[in-house]
Amino acid sequence: MRIDRESRAIAVAMAIPAIPAPQLSWPVRLRFASGDFACNLYWQSSSLFLFFYYTDVLHLAPQIAGVIYMIGSVWDGIADLLAGIWAERGRRAYARVVGYGAVPLGLAFPLLYFAPPFQGMAFVVGLLIAQFAFRSLYAMVNIPYAAWSARISTDSRDRAAIAGLRMLFGTIAAVVVSLATERISLAVSGTRTSVTGFLCAAALFALIATPLLIYVARRSPPGVDRRSADAPATPLLRSLAALATNWAFVTLCTAMICVAIAATMLSRSVLYYFTYIVGDETAGTTALALMGVAGSLFVPLWMLARHRIGSRALWLGAVALAIAASAVFALTDSGAAWRADLFLVTMQGALAAFSFVFWAMLPDTVEYGEYQGGVRIEALGFGVAALLQKVAIGAATAITGFAYAAIGYTPQVAQSAGVITGIRWIMVAAPIIGCLLSALAMAANPLRRDTHRRIVATLAQREAGNAMI
């Protein structure tokens, strides 16, 4: 029955001619998207290095590190949801929230790499407090910034261009974080993996990100809130129910969850693979940087591909690429750095496609839900999507930690053949399973090519009709 209703909704929307909307200039798009460089200095650092920092710098057991990271990530998702509720109900000016939140966020980020002067459970509690502080402030800034993309323009071409530019800035940030973190540590402390070195790297990233976020908040157009200023806020339960029945939103988030788990388990294993299988820790950070560069190079290609074949087809093509790369690596891996680099670069190409499609389609689900159910949900939708993503990442990190404990991993020692085999299988099995499941979810997504533009035209006609009454 749901599929029949979705099909009828699409058919009605497709009957309405698509009306081109004014588009943003490229300088405006670039200025707004540059905020993702700032956000990703924080995000990439915590994603690529924090779990490794816990195990190999603070010498926590991998399962303990995984649980700490999971708790922080789940709280991150809850904070995202609360930020979305707060912004949605208060009709917040997103630019103002981003600008005011930039400074406290920058101050909180280095706390992630601060080693509390305690022992035992008090030490773990100190790490968790740092997680809660940073992730709460990150949600307060990042969710309004993400939701801003649904308000800055209703044109799907603008949104796709901004999503692609945000991806480029994000991958550039990944390159910077990958190449700079351990090199800053080496310059400051004389070793690549030290508490002082990681702390200084985090402080430097915050010094770069803070003024950039303030600049974006002050210089980017605020966009238009299409809801009536005197209209009452939609009750929370009704808003959540509207999201639950928004099939475009549900299937997109389901596909994202599957890919997030796969990507997390892969990325968490990179430094371990190069440190203990290749035997070159520096090559691991170089591989992470290559992945970032690859993401930058692939994004323009995916932007062009989306224009020609649409978002859903691009997602399914990326699934095929990821599964093929994982299968080939599983069959040919010999511990050579160049083979791992080639595999990771190819996987990053697929992951870049997933991320680009997700952020390009997520704002479009706002109008789809408004068309379908008569309720426009902006910031709350982004908050729920972020909650689901963060829970998936946290769960995947915890699973990775317990998996490493199960295969017998011990930090800073030569690993047995069984451990090496386990690391290899964690790297390839997760992408294959996760990508296959994401393909099933995306195949059910109702947003086809040009569907969104026609829905926007339908909504505009509704508004014009209501204004005449």
CSV table of C-alpha atoms in Angstrom, one decimal:
chain,number,residue,atom,x,y,z
A,1,MET,CA,0.0,0.0,0.0
A,2,ARG,CA,2.8,2.4,0.8
A,3,ILE,CA,4.4,1.8,-2.6
A,4,ASP,CA,1.1,2.5,-4.3
A,5,ARG,CA,0.6,5.8,-2.4
A,6,GLU,CA,4.2,6.8,-3.3
A,7,SER,CA,3.7,6.0,-6.9
A,8,ARG,CA,0.5,8.0,-7.1
A,9,ALA,CA,2.2,11.0,-5.4
A,10,ILE,CA,5.1,10.8,-7.9
A,11,ALA,CA,2.7,10.6,-10.8
A,12,VAL,CA,0.8,13.7,-9.7
A,13,ALA,CA,4.0,15.6,-9.2
A,14,MET,CA,5.4,14.5,-12.6
A,15,ALA,CA,2.3,16.0,-14.3
A,16,ILE,CA,3.2,19.4,-13.1
A,17,PRO,CA,5.7,21.2,-15.4
A,18,ALA,CA,9.1,21.9,-13.8
A,19,ILE,CA,9.6,25.7,-13.5
A,20,PRO,CA,13.3,26.8,-13.4
A,21,ALA,CA,14.1,28.7,-10.2
A,22,PRO,CA,16.8,31.5,-9.8
A,23,GLN,CA,20.1,29.9,-9.0
A,24,LEU,CA,22.8,31.0,-6.6
A,25,SER,CA,26.1,32.3,-8.1
A,26,TRP,CA,29.2,30.1,-7.8
A,27,PRO,CA,30.9,32.5,-5.4
A,28,VAL,CA,27.9,32.3,-3.1
A,29,ARG,CA,27.9,28.5,-3.3
A,30,LEU,CA,31.7,28.4,-2.6
A,31,ARG,CA,31.5,30.7,0.3
A,32,PHE,CA,28.7,28.7,2.0
A,33,ALA,CA,30.2,25.3,1.2
A,34,SER,CA,33.6,26.4,2.7
A,35,GLY,CA,32.0,25.9,6.1
A,36,ASP,CA,32.4,22.2,5.6
A,37,PHE,CA,36.2,22.6,5.6
A,38,ALA,CA,36.0,23.9,9.1
A,39,CYS,CA,33.5,21.3,10.3
A,40,ASN,CA,35.6,18.5,8.7
A,41,LEU,CA,38.8,19.6,10.5
A,42,TYR,CA,36.9,18.5,13.6
A,43,TRP,CA,35.0,15.5,12.1
A,44,GLN,CA,37.9,14.0,10.2
A,45,SER,CA,40.3,14.3,13.1
A,46,SER,CA,37.9,12.5,15.5
A,47,SER,CA,37.0,9.9,12.8
A,48,LEU,CA,40.5,9.1,11.6
A,49,PHE,CA,42.7,9.4,14.7
A,50,LEU,CA,40.7,9.4,17.9
A,51,PHE,CA,40.1,5.6,18.2
A,52,PHE,CA,43.8,5.0,17.3
A,53,TYR,CA,44.8,7.7,19.8
A,54,TYR,CA,42.9,5.8,22.5
A,55,THR,CA,44.5,2.4,21.8
A,56,ASP,CA,48.0,3.3,20.8
A,57,VAL,CA,48.7,6.5,22.6
A,58,LEU,CA,46.6,6.2,25.8
A,59,HIS,CA,47.0,2.4,25.6
A,60,LEU,CA,43.3,1.6,26.3
A,61,ALA,CA,42.1,-1.9,25.5
A,62,PRO,CA,40.4,-1.8,22.1
A,63,GLN,CA,37.0,-2.8,23.5
A,64,ILE,CA,37.2,-0.1,26.1
A,65,ALA,CA,38.2,2.5,23.4
A,66,GLY,CA,35.3,1.3,21.2
A,67,VAL,CA,32.8,1.6,24.0
A,68,ILE,CA,34.0,5.2,24.9
A,69,TYR,CA,33.8,6.2,21.2
A,70,MET,CA,30.4,4.6,20.9
A,71,ILE,CA,29.0,6.4,23.9
A,72,GLY,CA,30.4,9.7,22.6
A,73,SER,CA,29.0,9.1,19.1
A,74,VAL,CA,25.5,8.1,20.4
A,75,TRP,CA,25.5,11.2,22.5
A,76,ASP,CA,26.6,13.1,19.4
A,77,GLY,CA,23.5,11.8,17.7
A,78,ILE,CA,21.2,12.7,20.6
A,79,ALA,CA,22.7,16.2,20.7
A,80,ASP,CA,22.1,16.4,16.9
A,81,LEU,CA,18.4,15.5,17.5
A,82,LEU,CA,18.1,18.0,20.3
A,83,ALA,CA,19.7,20.7,18.2
A,84,GLY,CA,17.3,19.9,15.4
A,85,ILE,CA,14.3,20.2,17.7
A,86,TRP,CA,15.6,23.4,19.2
A,87,ALA,CA,16.2,25.0,15.7
A,88,GLU,CA,12.9,23.7,14.3
A,89,ARG,CA,10.7,24.8,17.1
A,90,GLY,CA,12.4,28.2,17.6
A,91,ARG,CA,12.6,29.0,13.9
A,92,ARG,CA,16.2,29.9,14.5
A,93,ALA,CA,18.3,32.0,12.1
A,94,TYR,CA,20.8,29.4,11.2
A,95,ALA,CA,23.6,31.8,10.3
A,96,ARG,CA,23.4,33.4,13.8
A,97,VAL,CA,23.6,30.0,15.5
A,98,VAL,CA,26.6,28.9,13.5
A,99,GLY,CA,28.4,32.2,14.1
A,100,TYR,CA,27.8,32.3,17.9
A,101,GLY,CA,28.6,28.6,18.3
A,102,ALA,CA,32.0,28.7,16.5
A,103,VAL,CA,34.1,30.0,19.4
A,104,PRO,CA,32.9,27.6,22.1
A,105,LEU,CA,33.2,24.7,19.6
A,106,GLY,CA,36.8,25.7,18.9
A,107,LEU,CA,37.6,25.8,22.6
A,108,ALA,CA,36.1,22.4,23.2
A,109,PHE,CA,37.7,20.4,20.4
A,110,PRO,CA,41.3,20.1,21.9
A,111,LEU,CA,39.7,18.5,25.0
A,112,LEU,CA,39.3,15.3,23.0
A,113,TYR,CA,43.0,14.8,23.0
A,114,PHE,CA,43.6,15.9,26.6
A,115,ALA,CA,44.7,13.0,28.9
A,116,PRO,CA,43.0,13.4,32.3
A,117,PRO,CA,45.5,13.1,35.2
A,118,PHE,CA,43.5,10.2,36.7
A,119,GLN,CA,43.6,6.5,36.8
A,120,GLY,CA,41.0,3.7,36.2
A,121,MET,CA,37.4,4.7,35.9
A,122,ALA,CA,38.1,8.3,36.7
A,123,PHE,CA,40.3,8.4,33.6
A,124,VAL,CA,37.5,7.0,31.4
A,125,VAL,CA,35.0,9.4,32.9
A,126,GLY,CA,37.3,12.3,32.0
A,127,LEU,CA,37.5,11.1,28.4
A,128,LEU,CA,33.7,10.8,28.2
A,129,ILE,CA,33.2,14.4,29.6
A,130,ALA,CA,35.5,15.7,26.8
A,131,GLN,CA,33.4,13.7,24.3
A,132,PHE,CA,30.1,15.1,25.6
A,133,ALA,CA,31.4,18.7,25.7
A,134,PHE,CA,32.8,18.6,22.1
A,135,ARG,CA,30.0,16.7,20.5
A,136,SER,CA,27.2,18.8,22.1
A,137,LEU,CA,28.8,22.0,20.7
A,138,TYR,CA,29.5,20.4,17.4
A,139,ALA,CA,25.8,19.5,17.1
A,140,MET,CA,24.8,23.0,18.0
A,141,VAL,CA,26.8,24.3,15.0
A,142,ASN,CA,26.7,21.5,12.5
A,143,ILE,CA,23.0,20.8,12.5
A,144,PRO,CA,21.9,24.4,11.8
A,145,TYR,CA,24.7,24.6,9.1
A,146,ALA,CA,23.4,21.5,7.4
A,147,ALA,CA,19.7,22.5,7.7
A,148,TRP,CA,20.7,25.9,6.2
A,149,SER,CA,21.2,24.1,2.9
A,150,ALA,CA,17.5,23.5,2.7
A,151,ARG,CA,16.7,27.1,3.2
A,152,ILE,CA,19.5,28.8,1.2
A,153,SER,CA,17.9,27.6,-2.0
A,154,THR,CA,15.0,25.3,-3.1
A,155,ASP,CA,16.6,24.5,-6.4
A,156,SER,CA,17.9,21.0,-6.5
A,157,ARG,CA,20.7,22.1,-8.9
A,158,ASP,CA,21.9,24.6,-6.2
A,159,ARG,CA,21.7,21.9,-3.6
A,160,ALA,CA,23.6,19.4,-5.6
A,161,ALA,CA,26.3,21.9,-6.5
A,162,ILE,CA,26.6,22.9,-2.8
A,163,ALA,CA,26.7,19.3,-1.8
A,164,GLY,CA,29.5,18.6,-4.2
A,165,LEU,CA,31.5,21.7,-3.1
A,166,ARG,CA,31.0,20.7,0.5
A,167,MET,CA,32.4,17.3,-0.3
A,168,LEU,CA,35.4,18.9,-1.9
A,169,PHE,CA,36.1,21.1,1.1
A,170,GLY,CA,35.5,18.1,3.4
A,171,THR,CA,38.0,15.9,1.5
A,172,ILE,CA,40.5,18.7,1.5
A,173,ALA,CA,40.1,18.9,5.2
A,174,ALA,CA,40.6,15.1,5.4
A,175,VAL,CA,43.9,15.5,3.5
A,176,VAL,CA,45.1,18.3,5.8
A,177,VAL,CA,44.2,16.3,8.9
A,178,SER,CA,45.8,13.1,7.6
A,179,LEU,CA,49.1,14.7,6.6
A,180,ALA,CA,49.4,17.2,9.4
A,181,THR,CA,48.3,15.4,12.6
A,182,GLU,CA,51.3,13.1,13.2
A,183,ARG,CA,53.7,15.6,11.6
A,184,ILE,CA,52.6,18.3,14.1
A,185,SER,CA,53.1,15.8,16.9
A,186,LEU,CA,56.6,15.0,15.6
A,187,ALA,CA,57.5,18.6,15.4
A,188,VAL,CA,56.2,19.4,18.9
A,189,SER,CA,57.2,16.3,20.9
A,190,GLY,CA,59.7,14.5,18.8
A,191,THR,CA,57.4,11.5,18.3
A,192,ARG,CA,54.5,10.9,15.9
A,193,THR,CA,52.1,9.6,18.5
A,194,SER,CA,52.1,11.6,21.7
A,195,VAL,CA,49.5,13.3,23.9
A,196,THR,CA,51.1,16.7,23.6
A,197,GLY,CA,51.5,16.4,19.8
A,198,PHE,CA,47.9,15.4,19.2
A,199,LEU,CA,46.7,18.1,21.6
A,200,CYS,CA,48.7,20.7,19.7
A,201,ALA,CA,47.4,19.5,16.3
A,202,ALA,CA,43.8,19.7,17.6
A,203,ALA,CA,44.4,23.3,18.9
A,204,LEU,CA,45.8,24.3,15.5
A,205,PHE,CA,42.8,22.9,13.6
A,206,ALA,CA,40.5,24.8,16.0
A,207,LEU,CA,42.4,28.0,15.3
A,208,ILE,CA,41.7,27.5,11.6
A,209,ALA,CA,38.1,26.4,11.8
A,210,THR,CA,36.8,29.0,14.2
A,211,PRO,CA,37.3,32.2,12.1
A,212,LEU,CA,36.2,30.4,9.0
A,213,LEU,CA,32.8,29.4,10.5
A,214,ILE,CA,32.3,33.0,11.7
A,215,TYR,CA,33.1,34.2,8.1
A,216,VAL,CA,30.6,31.8,6.6
A,217,ALA,CA,27.9,32.8,9.1
A,218,ARG,CA,28.3,36.5,8.4
A,219,ARG,CA,28.8,36.5,4.6
A,220,SER,CA,26.4,33.8,3.3
A,221,PRO,CA,22.8,34.6,2.5
A,222,PRO,CA,20.4,33.5,5.3
A,223,GLY,CA,17.9,32.0,2.9
A,224,VAL,CA,14.1,32.1,3.3
A,225,ASP,CA,12.0,30.3,5.8
A,226,ARG,CA,9.0,29.3,3.6
A,227,ARG,CA,6.8,28.7,6.5
A,228,SER,CA,4.5,31.5,7.6
A,229,ALA,CA,6.0,33.6,10.4
A,230,ASP,CA,2.8,33.5,12.5
A,231,ALA,CA,2.2,29.8,11.9
A,232,PRO,CA,2.5,27.8,15.1
A,233,ALA,CA,5.4,25.3,15.4
A,234,THR,CA,4.5,21.8,14.5
A,235,PRO,CA,4.2,19.6,17.6
A,236,LEU,CA,7.2,17.3,18.0
A,237,LEU,CA,5.3,14.0,17.9
A,238,ARG,CA,3.6,15.1,14.7
A,239,SER,CA,6.9,16.2,13.2
A,240,LEU,CA,8.5,12.8,14.0
A,241,ALA,CA,5.5,11.0,12.6
A,242,ALA,CA,5.8,13.0,9.4
A,243,LEU,CA,9.4,12.0,9.1
A,244,ALA,CA,8.6,8.4,9.7
A,245,THR,CA,6.1,8.4,6.9
A,246,ASN,CA,8.4,10.4,4.5
A,247,TRP,CA,9.5,7.4,2.4
A,248,ALA,CA,12.2,9.4,0.6
A,249,PHE,CA,13.7,10.3,4.0
A,250,VAL,CA,13.4,6.9,5.5
A,251,THR,CA,15.0,5.0,2.6
A,252,LEU,CA,17.7,7.5,2.2
A,253,CYS,CA,18.6,7.3,5.9
A,254,THR,CA,18.5,3.5,5.8
A,255,ALA,CA,20.9,3.4,2.9
A,256,MET,CA,23.2,5.9,4.8
A,257,ILE,CA,23.2,3.8,7.9
A,258,CYS,CA,24.4,0.8,6.1
A,259,VAL,CA,27.2,2.7,4.3
A,260,ALA,CA,28.2,4.5,7.5
A,261,ILE,CA,28.7,1.2,9.3
A,262,ALA,CA,30.8,-0.2,6.4
A,263,ALA,CA,32.9,2.9,6.0
A,264,THR,CA,33.6,3.2,9.8
A,265,MET,CA,34.8,-0.3,10.1
A,266,LEU,CA,37.0,0.1,7.1
A,267,SER,CA,38.5,3.5,8.1
A,268,ARG,CA,39.1,2.4,11.7
A,269,SER,CA,41.3,-0.4,10.3
A,270,VAL,CA,43.6,1.6,8.0
A,271,LEU,CA,46.2,2.7,10.6
A,272,TYR,CA,46.3,-0.8,12.1
A,273,TYR,CA,46.7,-2.4,8.7
A,274,PHE,CA,49.7,-0.2,7.7
A,275,THR,CA,51.3,-0.3,11.1
A,276,TYR,CA,51.1,-4.1,11.7
A,277,ILE,CA,50.7,-5.7,8.2
A,278,VAL,CA,52.6,-3.3,5.9
A,279,GLY,CA,55.0,-2.4,8.8
A,280,ASP,CA,55.0,1.3,7.9
A,281,GLU,CA,53.1,3.6,10.2
A,282,THR,CA,53.8,6.7,8.1
A,283,ALA,CA,52.4,4.9,5.0
A,284,GLY,CA,49.1,4.7,6.9
A,285,THR,CA,48.7,8.5,7.3
A,286,THR,CA,49.8,8.8,3.6
A,287,ALA,CA,47.1,6.4,2.7
A,288,LEU,CA,44.5,8.4,4.6
A,289,ALA,CA,45.7,11.5,2.7
A,290,LEU,CA,45.5,9.7,-0.6
A,291,MET,CA,41.9,8.8,0.2
A,292,GLY,CA,41.2,12.5,0.8
A,293,VAL,CA,42.8,13.5,-2.5
A,294,ALA,CA,40.9,10.8,-4.3
A,295,GLY,CA,37.7,12.1,-2.8
A,296,SER,CA,38.4,15.5,-4.1
A,297,LEU,CA,39.1,14.2,-7.6
A,298,PHE,CA,36.1,11.9,-7.7
A,299,VAL,CA,33.5,14.5,-6.5
A,300,PRO,CA,33.5,16.5,-9.8
A,301,LEU,CA,33.1,13.3,-11.7
A,302,TRP,CA,30.1,12.3,-9.4
A,303,MET,CA,28.6,15.7,-9.9
A,304,LEU,CA,28.6,15.3,-13.6
A,305,ALA,CA,27.4,11.7,-13.4
A,306,ARG,CA,24.5,12.7,-11.2
A,307,HIS,CA,23.5,15.3,-13.8
A,308,ARG,CA,23.4,12.6,-16.4
A,309,ILE,CA,22.0,9.6,-14.6
A,310,GLY,CA,20.4,10.8,-11.4
A,311,SER,CA,21.2,10.3,-7.8
A,312,ARG,CA,19.8,6.8,-7.3
A,313,ALA,CA,21.6,5.4,-10.3
A,314,LEU,CA,24.8,7.0,-9.0
A,315,TRP,CA,24.4,5.4,-5.6
A,316,LEU,CA,23.8,1.9,-7.1
A,317,GLY,CA,26.9,2.4,-9.4
A,318,ALA,CA,29.0,3.2,-6.3
A,319,VAL,CA,27.8,0.1,-4.6
A,320,ALA,CA,29.0,-2.0,-7.6
A,321,LEU,CA,32.4,-0.2,-7.5
A,322,ALA,CA,32.8,-0.8,-3.7
A,323,ILE,CA,31.9,-4.4,-3.8
A,324,ALA,CA,34.2,-5.1,-6.8
A,325,ALA,CA,37.1,-3.3,-5.1
A,326,SER,CA,36.6,-5.2,-1.8
A,327,ALA,CA,36.4,-8.6,-3.6
A,328,VAL,CA,39.6,-7.9,-5.7
A,329,PHE,CA,41.5,-6.8,-2.6
A,330,ALA,CA,40.4,-9.8,-0.6
A,331,LEU,CA,41.7,-12.1,-3.3
A,332,THR,CA,45.0,-10.4,-4.1
A,333,ASP,CA,46.2,-8.7,-0.9
A,334,SER,CA,49.8,-9.5,-0.2
A,335,GLY,CA,50.6,-6.9,2.4
A,336,ALA,CA,52.1,-4.5,-0.2
A,337,ALA,CA,51.4,-0.8,0.5
A,338,TRP,CA,50.5,0.0,-3.1
A,339,ARG,CA,47.8,-2.7,-3.3
A,340,ALA,CA,46.2,-1.3,-0.1
A,341,ASP,CA,46.5,2.2,-1.4
A,342,LEU,CA,44.8,1.3,-4.7
A,343,PHE,CA,42.0,-0.5,-2.8
A,344,LEU,CA,41.5,2.4,-0.4
A,345,VAL,CA,41.5,5.1,-3.1
A,346,THR,CA,38.9,3.1,-5.1
A,347,MET,CA,36.8,2.7,-1.9
A,348,GLN,CA,37.1,6.4,-1.2
A,349,GLY,CA,35.7,7.1,-4.7
A,350,ALA,CA,32.7,5.0,-3.9
A,351,LEU,CA,32.3,6.6,-0.4
A,352,ALA,CA,32.5,10.0,-1.9
A,353,ALA,CA,29.6,9.1,-4.2
A,354,PHE,CA,27.6,7.9,-1.3
A,355,SER,CA,28.2,11.1,0.8
A,356,PHE,CA,27.6,13.4,-2.2
A,357,VAL,CA,24.3,11.7,-3.1
A,358,PHE,CA,23.1,11.7,0.6
A,359,TRP,CA,23.7,15.4,1.1
A,360,ALA,CA,22.3,16.3,-2.3
A,361,MET,CA,19.1,14.3,-1.7
A,362,LEU,CA,18.5,15.0,2.0
A,363,PRO,CA,17.3,18.6,1.5
A,364,ASP,CA,15.0,17.4,-1.3
A,365,THR,CA,13.3,15.1,1.2
A,366,VAL,CA,12.1,18.2,3.0
A,367,GLU,CA,9.9,19.2,0.0
A,368,TYR,CA,8.9,15.6,-0.6
A,369,GLY,CA,7.6,15.4,3.0
A,370,GLU,CA,5.9,18.8,2.7
A,371,TYR,CA,4.2,17.7,-0.5
A,372,GLN,CA,3.2,14.3,0.8
A,373,GLY,CA,2.0,15.2,4.3
A,374,GLY,CA,1.5,19.0,4.3
A,375,VAL,CA,4.2,19.5,7.0
A,376,ARG,CA,7.6,21.1,6.3
A,377,ILE,CA,10.3,19.7,8.5
A,378,GLU,CA,13.8,21.2,8.1
A,379,ALA,CA,16.2,21.2,11.0
A,380,LEU,CA,14.5,18.3,12.8
A,381,GLY,CA,15.0,16.1,9.8
A,382,PHE,CA,18.6,16.9,9.6
A,383,GLY,CA,18.9,16.3,13.3
A,384,VAL,CA,17.2,12.8,13.0
A,385,ALA,CA,19.4,11.9,10.1
A,386,ALA,CA,22.5,13.0,12.0
A,387,LEU,CA,21.3,11.0,15.0
A,388,LEU,CA,21.0,7.8,12.9
A,389,GLN,CA,24.4,8.4,11.3
A,390,LYS,CA,26.1,9.0,14.6
A,391,VAL,CA,24.5,6.0,16.2
A,392,ALA,CA,25.6,3.8,13.3
A,393,ILE,CA,29.2,5.2,13.5
A,394,GLY,CA,29.3,4.6,17.2
A,395,ALA,CA,28.0,1.1,17.0
A,396,ALA,CA,30.4,0.3,14.2
A,397,THR,CA,33.3,1.6,16.2
A,398,ALA,CA,32.3,-0.5,19.2
A,399,ILE,CA,31.9,-3.5,17.0
A,400,THR,CA,35.4,-2.9,15.6
A,401,GLY,CA,36.8,-2.6,19.1
A,402,PHE,CA,35.3,-5.9,20.2
A,403,ALA,CA,36.3,-7.5,16.9
A,404,TYR,CA,39.9,-6.5,17.4
A,405,ALA,CA,39.7,-7.8,21.0
A,406,ALA,CA,38.2,-11.1,19.7
A,407,ILE,CA,41.0,-11.6,17.2
A,408,GLY,CA,43.6,-11.1,19.9
A,409,TYR,CA,45.0,-7.6,19.0
A,410,THR,CA,47.5,-6.1,21.5
A,411,PRO,CA,48.8,-2.6,20.8
A,412,GLN,CA,52.5,-1.9,20.2
A,413,VAL,CA,53.6,-5.5,19.7
A,414,ALA,CA,54.1,-7.8,16.6
A,415,GLN,CA,50.8,-9.3,15.7
A,416,SER,CA,50.2,-13.0,15.1
A,417,ALA,CA,49.1,-14.5,11.8
A,418,GLY,CA,45.5,-14.8,13.1
A,419,VAL,CA,45.4,-11.1,14.1
A,420,ILE,CA,46.7,-10.1,10.7
A,421,THR,CA,44.0,-12.3,8.9
A,422,GLY,CA,41.4,-10.8,11.2
A,423,ILE,CA,42.3,-7.2,10.3
A,424,ARG,CA,42.2,-8.0,6.6
A,425,TRP,CA,38.7,-9.6,6.9
A,426,ILE,CA,37.3,-6.6,8.9
A,427,MET,CA,38.5,-4.3,6.1
A,428,VAL,CA,36.7,-6.2,3.3
A,429,ALA,CA,33.7,-7.9,4.8
A,430,ALA,CA,32.1,-4.8,6.2
A,431,PRO,CA,32.1,-2.9,2.9
A,432,ILE,CA,30.6,-5.8,1.0
A,433,ILE,CA,27.7,-6.4,3.4
A,434,GLY,CA,27.0,-2.8,4.1
A,435,CYS,CA,26.9,-1.7,0.5
A,436,LEU,CA,24.7,-4.5,-0.6
A,437,LEU,CA,22.1,-3.6,2.1
A,438,SER,CA,22.3,0.1,1.1
A,439,ALA,CA,21.5,-0.8,-2.5
A,440,LEU,CA,18.3,-2.5,-1.4
A,441,ALA,CA,17.3,0.6,0.5
A,442,MET,CA,18.1,3.0,-2.2
A,443,ALA,CA,16.3,1.0,-4.8
A,444,ALA,CA,13.1,1.7,-2.9
A,445,ASN,CA,13.7,5.5,-2.7
A,446,PRO,CA,10.9,7.4,-4.6
A,447,LEU,CA,12.9,10.4,-5.7
A,448,ARG,CA,13.5,9.9,-9.4
A,449,ARG,CA,15.1,12.3,-11.8
A,450,ASP,CA,13.3,15.7,-12.0
A,451,THR,CA,10.8,14.5,-9.4
A,452,HIS,CA,11.9,17.2,-6.9
A,453,ARG,CA,11.7,20.1,-9.3
A,454,ARG,CA,8.1,19.1,-10.1
A,455,ILE,CA,7.2,18.8,-6.5
A,456,VAL,CA,8.6,22.3,-5.8
A,457,ALA,CA,6.4,23.6,-8.7
A,458,THR,CA,3.4,21.8,-7.2
A,459,LEU,CA,4.1,23.4,-3.8
A,460,ALA,CA,4.4,26.8,-5.4
A,461,GLN,CA,1.0,26.4,-7.1
A,462,ARG,CA,-0.5,25.4,-3.8
A,463,GLU,CA,0.9,28.5,-2.1
A,464,ALA,CA,-0.4,30.7,-5.0
A,465,GLY,CA,-3.8,29.1,-4.7
A,466,ASN,CA,-3.9,29.6,-0.9
A,467,ALA,CA,-2.9,33.3,-1.3
A,468,MET,CA,-5.8,33.9,-3.6
A,469,ILE,CA,-8.3,32.5,-1.1
